[in-house]
PDB file of C-alpha atoms and ligand atoms in Angstrom:
ATOM      1  CA  MET A 181       0.000   0.000   0.000  1.00 81.00           C
ATOM      2  CA  LYS A 182       1.252   3.499  -0.867  1.00 90.00           C
ATOM      3  CA  LEU A 183       2.575   5.332   2.201  1.00 96.00           C
ATOM      4  CA  LEU A 184       1.180   8.804   2.923  1.00 97.00           C
ATOM      5  CA  SER A 185       3.828   9.739   5.516  1.00 98.00           C
ATOM      6  CA  LEU A 186       6.868   8.000   7.029  1.00 98.00           C
ATOM      7  CA  ILE A 187       6.779   8.015  10.823  1.00 98.00           C
ATOM      8  CA  GLU A 188       8.049   4.544  11.829  1.00 98.00           C
ATOM      9  CA  ALA A 189      10.347   2.101  10.044  1.00 98.00           C
ATOM     10  CA  GLN A 190       7.834  -0.716  10.429  1.00 97.00           C
ATOM     11  CA  GLN A 191       5.592   1.046   7.877  1.00 98.00           C
ATOM     12  CA  LEU A 192       8.077   0.024   5.174  1.00 98.00           C
ATOM     13  CA  ASP A 193       7.782  -3.409   3.587  1.00 97.00           C
ATOM     14  CA  VAL A 194      10.244  -5.342   1.455  1.00 98.00           C
ATOM     15  CA  SER A 195       8.695  -4.171  -1.800  1.00 97.00           C
ATOM     16  CA  ASN A 196       8.753  -0.451  -1.036  1.00 95.00           C
ATOM     17  CA  ILE A 197      12.267  -0.781   0.427  1.00 98.00           C
ATOM     18  CA  PHE A 198      13.552  -2.201  -2.885  1.00 98.00           C
ATOM     19  CA  PHE A 199      11.502   0.307  -4.866  1.00 98.00           C
ATOM     20  CA  LEU A 200      13.228   3.144  -2.955  1.00 98.00           C
ATOM     21  CA  PHE A 201      16.662   1.522  -3.443  1.00 98.00           C
ATOM     22  CA  SER A 202      16.079   1.300  -7.160  1.00 98.00           C
ATOM     23  CA  ARG A 203      14.886   4.898  -7.370  1.00 97.00           C
ATOM     24  CA  ALA A 204      17.897   6.017  -5.314  1.00 98.00           C
ATOM     25  CA  GLU A 205      20.154   4.273  -7.865  1.00 98.00           C
ATOM     26  CA  GLU A 206      18.424   6.208 -10.670  1.00 96.00           C
ATOM     27  CA  PHE A 207      19.008   9.491  -8.866  1.00 96.00           C
ATOM     28  CA  ARG A 208      22.658   8.547  -8.310  1.00 97.00           C
ATOM     29  CA  LYS A 209      23.007   8.168 -12.084  1.00 96.00           C
ATOM     30  CA  GLY A 210      21.468  11.591 -12.598  1.00 94.00           C
ATOM     31  CA  ILE A 211      18.023  10.491 -13.745  1.00 88.00           C
ATOM     32  CA  ILE A 212      15.952  13.323 -12.272  1.00 82.00           C
ATOM     33  CA  LYS A 213      12.182  13.531 -11.922  1.00 79.00           C
ATOM     34  CA  PRO A 214      11.692  17.240 -11.312  1.00 87.00           C
ATOM     35  CA  LEU A 215       9.372  18.429  -8.579  1.00 95.00           C
ATOM     36  CA  ASN A 216       9.197  21.965  -9.921  1.00 93.00           C
ATOM     37  CA  GLY A 217       6.968  24.176  -7.822  1.00 94.00           C
ATOM     38  CA  LYS A 218       6.773  21.738  -4.894  1.00 98.00           C
ATOM     39  CA  ILE A 219       7.933  22.982  -1.495  1.00 98.00           C
ATOM     40  CA  LEU A 220       9.491  21.026   1.358  1.00 98.00           C
ATOM     41  CA  THR A 221       9.504  22.414   4.915  1.00 98.00           C
ATOM     42  CA  THR A 222      12.138  21.383   7.440  1.00 98.00           C
ATOM     43  CA  LEU A 223      11.115  21.888  11.072  1.00 98.00           C
ATOM     44  CA  PHE A 224      13.993  20.907  13.345  1.00 98.00           C
ATOM     45  CA  TYR A 225      13.503  21.326  17.104  1.00 97.00           C
ATOM     46  CA  GLU A 226      16.791  19.472  17.735  1.00 95.00           C
ATOM     47  CA  ALA A 227      20.255  19.921  16.234  1.00 95.00           C
ATOM     48  CA  SER A 228      21.153  18.267  12.942  1.00 97.00           C
ATOM     49  CA  THR A 229      23.746  18.482  10.195  1.00 97.00           C
ATOM     50  CA  ARG A 230      23.148  15.496   7.923  1.00 98.00           C
ATOM     51  CA  THR A 231      19.429  14.918   8.100  1.00 98.00           C
ATOM     52  CA  ARG A 232      18.283  18.489   7.607  1.00 98.00           C
ATOM     53  CA  LEU A 233      20.855  19.435   4.985  1.00 98.00           C
ATOM     54  CA  SER A 234      20.477  16.201   3.020  1.00 98.00           C
ATOM     55  CA  PHE A 235      16.685  16.576   2.912  1.00 98.00           C
ATOM     56  CA  GLU A 236      17.062  20.164   1.764  1.00 98.00           C
ATOM     57  CA  ALA A 237      19.713  19.251  -0.822  1.00 98.00           C
ATOM     58  CA  ALA A 238      17.547  16.337  -2.001  1.00 98.00           C
ATOM     59  CA  MET A 239      14.559  18.631  -2.590  1.00 97.00           C
ATOM     60  CA  LEU A 240      16.673  21.222  -4.405  1.00 96.00           C
ATOM     61  CA  LYS A 241      18.192  18.513  -6.626  1.00 96.00           C
ATOM     62  CA  LEU A 242      14.677  17.338  -7.437  1.00 96.00           C
ATOM     63  CA  GLY A 243      13.861  20.840  -8.646  1.00 95.00           C
ATOM     64  CA  GLY A 244      11.665  21.805  -5.696  1.00 97.00           C
ATOM     65  CA  GLY A 245      12.061  24.559  -3.108  1.00 97.00           C
ATOM     66  CA  VAL A 246      12.730  24.529   0.632  1.00 98.00           C
ATOM     67  CA  ILE A 247      11.453  26.621   3.531  1.00 98.00           C
ATOM     68  CA  SER A 248      12.850  26.132   7.000  1.00 96.00           C
ATOM     69  CA  THR A 249      13.189  27.411  10.527  1.00 90.00           C
ATOM     70  CA  GLU A 250      16.799  26.925  11.484  1.00 78.00           C
ATOM     71  CA  ASN A 251      16.020  26.244  15.143  1.00 93.00           C
ATOM     72  CA  ALA A 252      12.303  25.595  15.487  1.00 94.00           C
ATOM     73  CA  LYS A 253      12.471  25.284  19.277  1.00 94.00           C
ATOM     74  CA  GLU A 254      13.521  28.938  19.600  1.00 92.00           C
ATOM     75  CA  PHE A 255      12.533  30.618  16.357  1.00 90.00           C
ATOM     76  CA  SER A 256       9.122  29.133  15.562  1.00 92.00           C
ATOM     77  CA  SER A 257       5.949  30.025  17.461  1.00 93.00           C
ATOM     78  CA  ALA A 258       6.542  26.927  19.633  1.00 94.00           C
ATOM     79  CA  ILE A 259       8.304  29.386  21.940  1.00 93.00           C
ATOM     80  CA  LYS A 260       4.965  31.235  22.296  1.00 94.00           C
ATOM     81  CA  GLY A 261       3.192  27.987  23.176  1.00 94.00           C
ATOM     82  CA  GLU A 262       1.837  26.926  19.782  1.00 96.00           C
ATOM     83  CA  SER A 263       1.053  23.195  19.672  1.00 96.00           C
ATOM     84  CA  LEU A 264       2.700  20.787  17.251  1.00 97.00           C
ATOM     85  CA  GLU A 265      -0.705  20.062  15.750  1.00 97.00           C
ATOM     86  CA  ASP A 266      -1.376  23.739  14.998  1.00 97.00           C
ATOM     87  CA  THR A 267       2.110  24.100  13.559  1.00 97.00           C
ATOM     88  CA  ALA A 268       1.459  21.157  11.237  1.00 97.00           C
ATOM     89  CA  ARG A 269      -1.904  22.605  10.124  1.00 98.00           C
ATOM     90  CA  VAL A 270      -0.294  25.956   9.355  1.00 97.00           C
ATOM     91  CA  VAL A 271       2.820  24.636   7.608  1.00 97.00           C
ATOM     92  CA  SER A 272       0.802  22.241   5.464  1.00 97.00           C
ATOM     93  CA  LYS A 273      -0.890  25.335   3.945  1.00 97.00           C
ATOM     94  CA  TYR A 274       2.492  26.590   2.731  1.00 97.00           C
ATOM     95  CA  SER A 275       4.242  23.429   1.617  1.00 98.00           C
ATOM     96  CA  ASP A 276       3.782  20.013   0.012  1.00 98.00           C
ATOM     97  CA  ILE A 277       5.793  17.916   2.450  1.00 98.00           C
ATOM     98  CA  ILE A 278       7.090  18.390   6.009  1.00 98.00           C
ATOM     99  CA  VAL A 279      10.246  16.933   7.549  1.00 98.00           C
ATOM    100  CA  VAL A 280      10.278  17.184  11.350  1.00 98.00           C
ATOM    101  CA  ARG A 281      12.820  16.406  14.065  1.00 98.00           C
ATOM    102  CA  HIS A 282      11.633  16.867  17.631  1.00 97.00           C
ATOM    103  CA  TYR A 283      12.913  15.986  21.090  1.00 95.00           C
ATOM    104  CA  GLU A 284       9.674  14.210  22.114  1.00 96.00           C
ATOM    105  CA  GLU A 285       8.796  10.668  21.100  1.00 97.00           C
ATOM    106  CA  GLY A 286       5.530  10.590  19.126  1.00 98.00           C
ATOM    107  CA  SER A 287       5.819  14.188  17.881  1.00 98.00           C
ATOM    108  CA  ALA A 288       5.972  13.376  14.147  1.00 98.00           C
ATOM    109  CA  LYS A 289       2.948  11.089  14.524  1.00 98.00           C
ATOM    110  CA  LYS A 290       0.964  13.920  16.160  1.00 98.00           C
ATOM    111  CA  MET A 291       1.782  16.187  13.228  1.00 98.00           C
ATOM    112  CA  ALA A 292       0.953  13.549  10.612  1.00 98.00           C
ATOM    113  CA  GLN A 293      -2.472  12.996  12.171  1.00 98.00           C
ATOM    114  CA  VAL A 294      -3.559  16.555  11.330  1.00 98.00           C
ATOM    115  CA  SER A 295      -1.398  17.440   8.335  1.00 97.00           C
ATOM    116  CA  ASN A 296      -2.862  17.607   4.816  1.00 96.00           C
ATOM    117  CA  VAL A 297       0.557  16.819   3.342  1.00 98.00           C
ATOM    118  CA  PRO A 298       3.080  13.986   3.944  1.00 98.00           C
ATOM    119  CA  VAL A 299       5.149  14.172   7.128  1.00 98.00           C
ATOM    120  CA  ILE A 300       8.574  12.521   7.453  1.00 98.00           C
ATOM    121  CA  ASN A 301       9.929  11.735  10.902  1.00 98.00           C
ATOM    122  CA  ALA A 302      13.553  12.911  10.988  1.00 98.00           C
ATOM    123  CA  GLY A 303      13.982  11.716  14.591  1.00 98.00           C
ATOM    124  CA  ASP A 304      11.584  11.917  17.557  1.00 97.00           C
ATOM    125  CA  GLY A 305      13.422  11.830  20.873  1.00 94.00           C
ATOM    126  CA  ALA A 306      14.454   8.287  21.729  1.00 91.00           C
ATOM    127  CA  GLY A 307      11.728   6.977  19.378  1.00 95.00           C
ATOM    128  CA  GLN A 308      12.684   6.433  15.745  1.00 97.00           C
ATOM    129  CA  HIS A 309      14.662   7.786  12.805  1.00 98.00           C
ATOM    130  CA  PRO A 310      13.242   5.792   9.893  1.00 98.00           C
ATOM    131  CA  THR A 311      15.041   7.551   7.027  1.00 98.00           C
ATOM    132  CA  GLN A 312      18.375   6.909   8.749  1.00 98.00           C
ATOM    133  CA  ALA A 313      17.466   3.206   8.921  1.00 98.00           C
ATOM    134  CA  LEU A 314      16.534   3.231   5.259  1.00 98.00           C
ATOM    135  CA  LEU A 315      19.847   4.761   4.264  1.00 98.00           C
ATOM    136  CA  ASP A 316      21.687   2.365   6.606  1.00 98.00           C
ATOM    137  CA  LEU A 317      20.056  -0.638   4.962  1.00 98.00           C
ATOM    138  CA  TYR A 318      20.698   0.826   1.510  1.00 98.00           C
ATOM    139  CA  THR A 319      24.366   1.215   2.487  1.00 98.00           C
ATOM    140  CA  ILE A 320      24.579  -2.418   3.658  1.00 98.00           C
ATOM    141  CA  TRP A 321      23.008  -3.550   0.368  1.00 98.00           C
ATOM    142  CA  ARG A 322      25.500  -1.495  -1.672  1.00 98.00           C
ATOM    143  CA  GLU A 323      28.535  -2.418   0.437  1.00 98.00           C
ATOM    144  CA  ILE A 324      28.137  -6.187   0.851  1.00 98.00           C
ATOM    145  CA  GLY A 325      25.720  -6.834  -2.005  1.00 98.00           C
ATOM    146  CA  ARG A 326      22.888  -8.313   0.092  1.00 98.00           C
ATOM    147  CA  ILE A 327      20.537  -7.617   2.976  1.00 98.00           C
ATOM    148  CA  GLU A 328      19.923 -11.268   3.822  1.00 97.00           C
ATOM    149  CA  ASN A 329      22.223 -13.786   5.502  1.00 98.00           C
ATOM    150  CA  PHE A 330      24.598 -11.472   7.301  1.00 98.00           C
ATOM    151  CA  THR A 331      25.634 -10.672  10.867  1.00 98.00           C
ATOM    152  CA  ILE A 332      25.446  -7.160  12.237  1.00 98.00           C
ATOM    153  CA  ALA A 333      26.903  -5.906  15.526  1.00 98.00           C
ATOM    154  CA  LEU A 334      24.951  -2.905  16.823  1.00 98.00           C
ATOM    155  CA  VAL A 335      27.253  -1.105  19.239  1.00 98.00           C
ATOM    156  CA  GLY A 336      26.898   1.655  21.825  1.00 95.00           C
ATOM    157  CA  ASP A 337      23.815   3.407  23.145  1.00 93.00           C
ATOM    158  CA  LEU A 338      21.083   0.964  22.220  1.00 95.00           C
ATOM    159  CA  LYS A 339      18.630   2.246  24.830  1.00 93.00           C
ATOM    160  CA  TYR A 340      18.231   5.813  23.606  1.00 89.00           C
ATOM    161  CA  GLY A 341      19.589   5.311  20.087  1.00 92.00           C
ATOM    162  CA  ARG A 342      16.661   5.841  17.734  1.00 95.00           C
ATOM    163  CA  THR A 343      18.679   4.861  14.655  1.00 97.00           C
ATOM    164  CA  VAL A 344      19.268   1.372  16.056  1.00 97.00           C
ATOM    165  CA  ARG A 345      15.604   0.974  16.950  1.00 97.00           C
ATOM    166  CA  SER A 346      14.476   1.879  13.435  1.00 98.00           C
ATOM    167  CA  LEU A 347      17.159  -0.285  11.832  1.00 98.00           C
ATOM    168  CA  CYS A 348      16.025  -3.325  13.868  1.00 98.00           C
ATOM    169  CA  TYR A 349      12.502  -2.866  12.524  1.00 98.00           C
ATOM    170  CA  LEU A 350      13.894  -3.072   8.978  1.00 98.00           C
ATOM    171  CA  LEU A 351      16.335  -5.938   9.674  1.00 98.00           C
ATOM    172  CA  GLY A 352      13.424  -8.024  10.947  1.00 98.00           C
ATOM    173  CA  LYS A 353      11.959  -8.099   7.446  1.00 97.00           C
ATOM    174  CA  PHE A 354      14.860 -10.062   5.900  1.00 98.00           C
ATOM    175  CA  HIS A 355      15.952 -13.711   6.156  1.00 97.00           C
ATOM    176  CA  GLY A 356      19.091 -14.955   7.817  1.00 98.00           C
ATOM    177  CA  VAL A 357      20.016 -11.760   9.663  1.00 98.00           C
ATOM    178  CA  LYS A 358      21.807 -12.215  12.981  1.00 98.00           C
ATOM    179  CA  VAL A 359      22.046  -9.259  15.373  1.00 98.00           C
ATOM    180  CA  ILE A 360      24.649  -8.896  18.133  1.00 98.00           C
ATOM    181  CA  PHE A 361      23.731  -6.073  20.513  1.00 98.00           C
ATOM    182  CA  VAL A 362      26.893  -4.695  22.126  1.00 98.00           C
ATOM    183  CA  SER A 363      26.338  -2.212  24.938  1.00 95.00           C
ATOM    184  CA  PRO A 364      26.957  -1.606  28.618  1.00 92.00           C
ATOM    185  CA  GLU A 365      24.070  -3.050  30.641  1.00 90.00           C
ATOM    186  CA  VAL A 366      22.669   0.422  31.423  1.00 88.00           C
ATOM    187  CA  LEU A 367      22.299   1.175  27.718  1.00 92.00           C
ATOM    188  CA  GLY A 368      20.893  -2.182  26.583  1.00 95.00           C
ATOM    189  CA  ILE A 369      18.320  -2.535  23.813  1.00 97.00           C
ATOM    190  CA  LYS A 370      14.724  -2.182  25.044  1.00 96.00           C
ATOM    191  CA  GLU A 371      12.319  -5.105  25.389  1.00 97.00           C
ATOM    192  CA  ASP A 372       9.981  -3.942  22.599  1.00 96.00           C
ATOM    193  CA  ILE A 373      12.745  -4.418  20.022  1.00 97.00           C
ATOM    194  CA  LYS A 374      13.713  -7.834  21.409  1.00 98.00           C
ATOM    195  CA  ASP A 375      10.047  -8.889  21.324  1.00 98.00           C
ATOM    196  CA  TYR A 376       9.761  -7.720  17.726  1.00 98.00           C
ATOM    197  CA  LEU A 377      12.891  -9.613  16.631  1.00 98.00           C
ATOM    198  CA  GLN A 378      11.652 -12.745  18.384  1.00 98.00           C
ATOM    199  CA  ARG A 379       8.326 -12.494  16.558  1.00 98.00           C
ATOM    200  CA  GLN A 380      10.207 -12.103  13.267  1.00 97.00           C
ATOM    201  CA  ASN A 381      12.455 -15.120  14.039  1.00 97.00           C
ATOM    202  CA  VAL A 382      15.592 -12.984  13.940  1.00 98.00           C
ATOM    203  CA  LYS A 383      18.497 -14.491  15.885  1.00 98.00           C
ATOM    204  CA  PHE A 384      20.021 -12.043  18.326  1.00 98.00           C
ATOM    205  CA  GLU A 385      22.326 -12.026  21.324  1.00 98.00           C
ATOM    206  CA  GLU A 386      23.427  -9.428  23.855  1.00 98.00           C
ATOM    207  CA  GLU A 387      27.119  -8.943  24.523  1.00 96.00           C
ATOM    208  CA  THR A 388      29.165  -6.502  26.576  1.00 95.00           C
ATOM    209  CA  ASP A 389      32.540  -7.643  25.165  1.00 96.00           C
ATOM    210  CA  PHE A 390      33.239  -5.598  22.029  1.00 97.00           C
ATOM    211  CA  TYR A 391      36.262  -7.707  21.059  1.00 97.00           C
ATOM    212  CA  LYS A 392      34.208 -10.895  21.167  1.00 97.00           C
ATOM    213  CA  ALA A 393      31.505  -9.455  18.927  1.00 98.00           C
ATOM    214  CA  ILE A 394      33.324  -7.601  16.177  1.00 98.00           C
ATOM    215  CA  PRO A 395      35.250 -10.497  14.539  1.00 98.00           C
ATOM    216  CA  GLN A 396      31.920 -12.248  13.885  1.00 98.00           C
ATOM    217  CA  ALA A 397      30.255  -9.351  12.101  1.00 98.00           C
ATOM    218  CA  ASP A 398      29.853  -8.450   8.428  1.00 98.00           C
ATOM    219  CA  ILE A 399      28.619  -5.029   9.547  1.00 98.00           C
ATOM    220  CA  ILE A 400      29.758  -3.175  12.666  1.00 98.00           C
ATOM    221  CA  TYR A 401      27.243  -0.396  13.287  1.00 98.00           C
ATOM    222  CA  MET A 402      28.698   2.026  15.812  1.00 98.00           C
ATOM    223  CA  THR A 403      26.613   4.619  17.638  1.00 96.00           C
ATOM    224  CA  ARG A 404      27.440   7.601  19.793  1.00 92.00           C
ATOM    225  CA  ILE A 405      26.878   7.476  23.533  1.00 88.00           C
ATOM    226  CA  GLN A 406      24.380  10.332  23.740  1.00 81.00           C
ATOM    227  CA  LYS A 407      25.521  12.662  26.495  1.00 81.00           C
ATOM    228  CA  GLU A 408      22.356  14.743  26.048  1.00 78.00           C
ATOM    229  CA  ARG A 409      20.111  11.784  26.987  1.00 75.00           C
ATOM    230  CA  LEU A 410      22.101  10.590  30.053  1.00 80.00           C
ATOM    231  CA  GLN A 411      22.023  11.761  33.647  1.00 79.00           C
ATOM    232  CA  ASN A 412      25.077  13.412  35.197  1.00 73.00           C
ATOM    233  CA  GLY A 413      27.845  10.916  35.903  1.00 82.00           C
ATOM    234  CA  GLU A 414      26.426   8.085  33.752  1.00 83.00           C
ATOM    235  CA  TYR A 415      28.089   9.423  30.614  1.00 84.00           C
ATOM    236  CA  GLU A 416      31.601   9.458  32.070  1.00 83.00           C
ATOM    237  CA  LYS A 417      31.303   5.785  33.088  1.00 84.00           C
ATOM    238  CA  VAL A 418      30.378   4.506  29.622  1.00 86.00           C
ATOM    239  CA  LYS A 419      31.697   7.004  27.087  1.00 85.00           C
ATOM    240  CA  SER A 420      34.974   5.224  26.258  1.00 83.00           C
ATOM    241  CA  LEU A 421      33.945   1.560  26.440  1.00 90.00           C
ATOM    242  CA  TYR A 422      33.838   0.824  22.702  1.00 95.00           C
ATOM    243  CA  SER A 423      35.983   2.352  20.010  1.00 96.00           C
ATOM    244  CA  ILE A 424      36.954   1.666  16.432  1.00 97.00           C
ATOM    245  CA  ASN A 425      40.638   2.505  16.446  1.00 97.00           C
ATOM    246  CA  GLN A 426      43.838   1.044  15.025  1.00 96.00           C
ATOM    247  CA  GLU A 427      43.788  -1.741  17.635  1.00 97.00           C
ATOM    248  CA  SER A 428      40.169  -2.813  17.236  1.00 97.00           C
ATOM    249  CA  LEU A 429      40.343  -2.535  13.432  1.00 97.00           C
ATOM    250  CA  ALA A 430      42.701  -5.530  13.542  1.00 97.00           C
ATOM    251  CA  TYR A 431      39.841  -7.668  14.926  1.00 98.00           C
ATOM    252  CA  ILE A 432      37.475  -6.758  12.075  1.00 98.00           C
ATOM    253  CA  ARG A 433      37.288  -8.995   9.008  1.00 98.00           C
ATOM    254  CA  LYS A 434      38.801  -7.708   5.774  1.00 98.00           C
ATOM    255  CA  ASP A 435      35.455  -7.860   3.995  1.00 98.00           C
ATOM    256  CA  ALA A 436      33.450  -6.313   6.859  1.00 98.00           C
ATOM    257  CA  ARG A 437      32.213  -2.726   6.941  1.00 98.00           C
ATOM    258  CA  VAL A 438      32.039  -0.119   9.707  1.00 98.00           C
ATOM    259  CA  LEU A 439      28.932   2.068   9.634  1.00 98.00           C
ATOM    260  CA  HIS A 440      27.930   4.937  11.881  1.00 98.00           C
ATOM    261  CA  PRO A 441      24.938   7.282  11.543  1.00 98.00           C
ATOM    262  CA  LEU A 442      27.259  10.124  12.674  1.00 97.00           C
ATOM    263  CA  PRO A 443      28.118  12.456  14.309  1.00 95.00           C
ATOM    264  CA  HIS A 444      30.758  10.443  16.172  1.00 95.00           C
ATOM    265  CA  THR A 445      32.854  11.195  19.203  1.00 90.00           C
ATOM    266  CA  GLU A 446      35.319   8.803  20.881  1.00 90.00           C
ATOM    267  CA  GLU A 447      33.727   5.632  19.493  1.00 95.00           C
ATOM    268  CA  ILE A 448      35.552   6.294  16.219  1.00 97.00           C
ATOM    269  CA  ASN A 449      39.207   7.150  16.587  1.00 97.00           C
ATOM    270  CA  LEU A 450      40.914   6.646  13.225  1.00 98.00           C
ATOM    271  CA  SER A 451      43.267   8.878  11.297  1.00 97.00           C
ATOM    272  CA  ILE A 452      41.904  10.686   8.266  1.00 97.00           C
ATOM    273  CA  GLU A 453      44.332   8.636   6.145  1.00 98.00           C
ATOM    274  CA  VAL A 454      42.831   5.342   7.389  1.00 98.00           C
ATOM    275  CA  GLU A 455      39.315   6.709   6.903  1.00 98.00           C
ATOM    276  CA  GLN A 456      40.183   7.619   3.322  1.00 97.00           C
ATOM    277  CA  THR A 457      41.966   4.410   2.346  1.00 98.00           C
ATOM    278  CA  ASP A 458      40.566   1.473   4.339  1.00 98.00           C
ATOM    279  CA  PRO A 459      37.576   0.080   2.411  1.00 98.00           C
ATOM    280  CA  ARG A 460      36.020  -1.132   5.671  1.00 98.00           C
ATOM    281  CA  VAL A 461      35.361   2.472   6.685  1.00 98.00           C
ATOM    282  CA  ALA A 462      31.977   3.039   5.047  1.00 98.00           C
ATOM    283  CA  TYR A 463      30.398   5.864   7.038  1.00 98.00           C
ATOM    284  CA  PHE A 464      31.119   8.692   4.631  1.00 98.00           C
ATOM    285  CA  ARG A 465      29.697   6.643   1.740  1.00 98.00           C
ATOM    286  CA  GLN A 466      26.721   6.070   4.064  1.00 98.00           C
ATOM    287  CA  VAL A 467      26.310   9.864   4.342  1.00 98.00           C
ATOM    288  CA  GLU A 468      26.195  10.220   0.551  1.00 98.00           C
ATOM    289  CA  ASN A 469      23.686   7.384   0.274  1.00 98.00           C
ATOM    290  CA  GLY A 470      21.409   9.430   2.543  1.00 98.00           C
ATOM    291  CA  LEU A 471      21.062  12.084  -0.129  1.00 98.00           C
ATOM    292  CA  TYR A 472      19.892   9.631  -2.814  1.00 98.00           C
ATOM    293  CA  ILE A 473      17.570   7.671  -0.544  1.00 98.00           C
ATOM    294  CA  ARG A 474      15.958  10.923   0.668  1.00 98.00           C
ATOM    295  CA  MET A 475      15.511  12.068  -2.939  1.00 98.00           C
ATOM    296  CA  ALA A 476      13.821   8.724  -3.594  1.00 98.00           C
ATOM    297  CA  LEU A 477      11.554   9.046  -0.575  1.00 98.00           C
ATOM    298  CA  ILE A 478      10.479  12.633  -1.272  1.00 98.00           C
ATOM    299  CA  SER A 479       9.678  11.830  -4.906  1.00 97.00           C
ATOM    300  CA  TYR A 480       7.767   8.679  -3.873  1.00 97.00           C
ATOM    301  CA  LEU A 481       5.647  10.540  -1.285  1.00 98.00           C
ATOM    302  CA  LEU A 482       4.889  13.381  -3.699  1.00 97.00           C
ATOM    303  CA  GLU A 483       3.924  11.372  -6.789  1.00 93.00           C
TER     304      GLU A 483
HETATM  305  N1   CP B 759      22.580  10.810  11.477  1.00 91.64           N
HETATM  306  C1   CP B 759      21.951  11.962  11.850  1.00 91.64           C
HETATM  307  O1   CP B 759      20.747  11.969  12.167  1.00 91.64           O
HETATM  308  O2   CP B 759      22.762  13.053  11.817  1.00 91.64           O
HETATM  309  P1   CP B 759      22.318  14.538  12.188  1.00 91.64           P
HETATM  310  O3   CP B 759      21.959  14.543  13.653  1.00 91.64           O
HETATM  311  O4   CP B 759      23.496  15.407  11.868  1.00 91.64           O
HETATM  312  O5   CP B 759      21.108  14.880  11.359  1.00 91.64           O
END
C-alpha cells in the first residue's frame, strides 16, 4: 500500500524498500524527476547536520524549493506555546511535504495525524529515525551486495539510540540476519525491540565484550553514547567503552564494513588517512547514500 507519511520504520515493507533503493540508484546516475513548484519544509527542534541538509539538498536537486526554521524550538511560534498540531496545520498550507525532528517521542505522529501533506519523521526523541534506517540498509546492500544472511553488531547506546531501533525494525523483514547487541548493561536494547525480533524469528544475542563481537560481524554499526540523553555521571562511566581505532580494526574482518549514523565522538578514533583508504570504513559513503535515498523518498511521497 502506498505510504502517505513516514513516521516509523515498520511502515516500510520489502517491496517499497527495494523500490526506494532502485529509485535512489536512478538518482545517483542523474536520472531526475523534477518536482518543480513543490515545497518542502524542514522543522527541526533538535540539532542536525546530515538529516536536515540532506533533505534540503535532495529537494533542491529534485527541482523543488525549501522553507525552513533553522532552530524551530527557539525561532518558531513553539516558543509562544503553539502546539505541534497547529504548527502542522499551518505549515501544510504553505508546503507540500514536512520533515520534522523533535525531542519528544511521538511528535511526528501527532503532526501527521492533522497534516494535509506527507510528514517525514527525521527523529523523535528516543523513538525512531526511519530515514536513517533506510539509508543504513541501503548502504549495507550497496557495500556487501545483500541484505539477507549477514551478521550485524549494533554497538553503543542501544537504549536511547533511535537509529538502532528503526534499523532493527527493517532488519526483521529479511531472512538470515543475525544481530549482536553490544552495549553496557545500562544502555541495553529495550524489550519492545527484542520482542519484535523474536516475533520475526531474527536471531540475536546481547554482549558486553566488544572484542568478542566484532570479529563475527559483516557489519559493525557504531553509535554515539548520547551525552544529552544521560544523567550526570552516567556518561563518564560509559563514554569510552567501545571504540573503532587502530587496535580494534585488527579484529574486524577484511570484507566487513564499519557504519555509523554520525556524528561520532570517541567511538571512532581513526586517522583521516585510514578513513580515506581502508575500504572497511563506510560511514562517509553512508552519508552520501542518505542524499539519494531521501531524494527517492520525497519523490515517492509526492507522486
Ligand atoms: N545521522 C543523523 O541523524 O545526523 P544529524 O543529527 O546530523 O542529522
